[in-house]
Amino acid sequence: YYSFSGDARDQSGNGNDGVVVGAVPVTGRRGAPDQAFAFNGSNTLVELPAPPFINDTYTYSLWVRPTMTTRTAQTLISVGNT
């Protein structure tokens, strides 16, 4: 799992660390510092490795707090090369 404590390290101990690209650590939803990331909407992301699971079923979960609205689509999760 990823606690996003200022980075994208895999906290499960499995070594599936992510890479933060341009996103900035910010205060999380419960008020703890560096427990979330701010994205600019165009060139920031957290890249995670391909899931090394035995089966093809898994779950992604995220909290989103937009600071502005746009009329263009924004990708929240992308899996693979899509």
PDB file of C-alpha atoms in Angstrom:
ATOM      1  CA  TYR A   1       0.000   0.000   0.000  1.00  0.00           C
ATOM      2  CA  TYR A   2       1.028   3.606  -0.497  1.00  0.00           C
ATOM      3  CA  SER A   3       0.674   5.968   2.455  1.00  0.00           C
ATOM      4  CA  PHE A   4       2.078   8.883   0.405  1.00  0.00           C
ATOM      5  CA  SER A   5       4.088  10.155   3.357  1.00  0.00           C
ATOM      6  CA  GLY A   6       5.893  12.641   1.151  1.00  0.00           C
ATOM      7  CA  ASP A   7       6.863   9.946  -1.362  1.00  0.00           C
ATOM      8  CA  ALA A   8       5.479   6.947  -3.271  1.00  0.00           C
ATOM      9  CA  ARG A   9       7.270   4.130  -1.478  1.00  0.00           C
ATOM     10  CA  ASP A  10       5.446   0.812  -1.179  1.00  0.00           C
ATOM     11  CA  GLN A  11       4.724   0.434   2.541  1.00  0.00           C
ATOM     12  CA  SER A  12       3.803  -3.259   2.187  1.00  0.00           C
ATOM     13  CA  GLY A  13       7.455  -4.277   2.013  1.00  0.00           C
ATOM     14  CA  ASN A  14       7.062  -5.768  -1.470  1.00  0.00           C
ATOM     15  CA  GLY A  15       9.317  -3.180  -3.101  1.00  0.00           C
ATOM     16  CA  ASN A  16       6.741  -1.876  -5.597  1.00  0.00           C
ATOM     17  CA  ASP A  17       7.835   1.724  -5.119  1.00  0.00           C
ATOM     18  CA  GLY A  18       6.331   4.439  -7.269  1.00  0.00           C
ATOM     19  CA  VAL A  19       7.895   7.543  -8.781  1.00  0.00           C
ATOM     20  CA  VAL A  20       6.491  11.019  -8.122  1.00  0.00           C
ATOM     21  CA  VAL A  21       6.683  13.196 -11.234  1.00  0.00           C
ATOM     22  CA  GLY A  22       6.104  16.864 -10.482  1.00  0.00           C
ATOM     23  CA  ALA A  23       3.422  16.359  -7.818  1.00  0.00           C
ATOM     24  CA  VAL A  24       3.958  18.259  -4.562  1.00  0.00           C
ATOM     25  CA  PRO A  25       3.379  16.756  -1.073  1.00  0.00           C
ATOM     26  CA  VAL A  26       0.579  18.599   0.779  1.00  0.00           C
ATOM     27  CA  THR A  27      -1.462  18.254   3.969  1.00  0.00           C
ATOM     28  CA  GLY A  28      -3.732  15.198   3.866  1.00  0.00           C
ATOM     29  CA  ARG A  29      -7.473  15.031   4.439  1.00  0.00           C
ATOM     30  CA  ARG A  30      -7.013  14.473   8.177  1.00  0.00           C
ATOM     31  CA  GLY A  31      -4.622  17.403   8.619  1.00  0.00           C
ATOM     32  CA  ALA A  32      -1.322  15.497   8.688  1.00  0.00           C
ATOM     33  CA  PRO A  33       1.477  17.131   6.660  1.00  0.00           C
ATOM     34  CA  ASP A  34       2.776  15.411   3.507  1.00  0.00           C
ATOM     35  CA  GLN A  35      -0.001  12.800   3.425  1.00  0.00           C
ATOM     36  CA  ALA A  36      -1.314  13.708  -0.035  1.00  0.00           C
ATOM     37  CA  PHE A  37      -0.128  15.154  -3.341  1.00  0.00           C
ATOM     38  CA  ALA A  38      -1.158  18.246  -5.300  1.00  0.00           C
ATOM     39  CA  PHE A  39      -1.289  17.863  -9.076  1.00  0.00           C
ATOM     40  CA  ASN A  40      -1.355  20.693 -11.613  1.00  0.00           C
ATOM     41  CA  GLY A  41      -3.724  18.898 -13.984  1.00  0.00           C
ATOM     42  CA  SER A  42      -1.410  18.599 -16.956  1.00  0.00           C
ATOM     43  CA  ASN A  43       2.053  17.145 -16.328  1.00  0.00           C
ATOM     44  CA  THR A  44       2.164  15.734 -12.804  1.00  0.00           C
ATOM     45  CA  LEU A  45       1.591  12.130 -11.787  1.00  0.00           C
ATOM     46  CA  VAL A  46       2.564   9.254  -9.533  1.00  0.00           C
ATOM     47  CA  GLU A  47       3.774   6.343 -11.626  1.00  0.00           C
ATOM     48  CA  LEU A  48       3.422   2.926 -10.013  1.00  0.00           C
ATOM     49  CA  PRO A  49       4.932  -0.319 -11.305  1.00  0.00           C
ATOM     50  CA  ALA A  50       2.773  -2.881 -13.071  1.00  0.00           C
ATOM     51  CA  PRO A  51       0.943  -4.897 -10.431  1.00  0.00           C
ATOM     52  CA  PRO A  52       2.655  -8.265  -9.924  1.00  0.00           C
ATOM     53  CA  PHE A  53      -0.523 -10.039  -8.904  1.00  0.00           C
ATOM     54  CA  ILE A  54      -1.331 -13.675  -9.527  1.00  0.00           C
ATOM     55  CA  ASN A  55      -4.876 -12.881 -10.632  1.00  0.00           C
ATOM     56  CA  ASP A  56      -6.278 -10.028 -12.709  1.00  0.00           C
ATOM     57  CA  THR A  57      -8.586  -8.620 -10.033  1.00  0.00           C
ATOM     58  CA  TYR A  58      -7.510  -5.766  -7.775  1.00  0.00           C
ATOM     59  CA  THR A  59      -8.862  -2.461  -6.472  1.00  0.00           C
ATOM     60  CA  TYR A  60      -7.687   1.142  -6.720  1.00  0.00           C
ATOM     61  CA  SER A  61      -9.033   3.700  -4.289  1.00  0.00           C
ATOM     62  CA  LEU A  62      -8.378   7.430  -4.032  1.00  0.00           C
ATOM     63  CA  TRP A  63      -9.687  10.622  -2.459  1.00  0.00           C
ATOM     64  CA  VAL A  64      -9.960  13.637  -4.728  1.00  0.00           C
ATOM     65  CA  ARG A  65     -10.459  17.281  -3.751  1.00  0.00           C
ATOM     66  CA  PRO A  66     -10.553  19.478  -6.845  1.00  0.00           C
ATOM     67  CA  THR A  67      -9.460  23.062  -6.307  1.00  0.00           C
ATOM     68  CA  MET A  68     -10.925  24.230  -9.604  1.00  0.00           C
ATOM     69  CA  THR A  69     -13.231  22.908 -12.280  1.00  0.00           C
ATOM     70  CA  THR A  70     -12.470  22.601 -15.960  1.00  0.00           C
ATOM     71  CA  ARG A  71     -14.455  21.597 -18.974  1.00  0.00           C
ATOM     72  CA  THR A  72     -11.796  19.148 -20.100  1.00  0.00           C
ATOM     73  CA  ALA A  73     -11.516  15.531 -19.050  1.00  0.00           C
ATOM     74  CA  GLN A  74      -8.827  14.677 -16.498  1.00  0.00           C
ATOM     75  CA  THR A  75      -7.418  11.157 -16.081  1.00  0.00           C
ATOM     76  CA  LEU A  76      -7.408   9.960 -12.473  1.00  0.00           C
ATOM     77  CA  ILE A  77      -6.170   6.399 -13.005  1.00  0.00           C
ATOM     78  CA  SER A  78      -4.540   4.889 -16.058  1.00  0.00           C
ATOM     79  CA  VAL A  79      -3.456   1.238 -16.163  1.00  0.00           C
ATOM     80  CA  GLY A  80      -1.007   0.049 -18.781  1.00  0.00           C
ATOM     81  CA  ASN A  81      -0.107   2.056 -21.852  1.00  0.00           C
ATOM     82  CA  THR A  82      -3.552   3.585 -22.393  1.00  0.00           C
TER      83      THR A  82
END
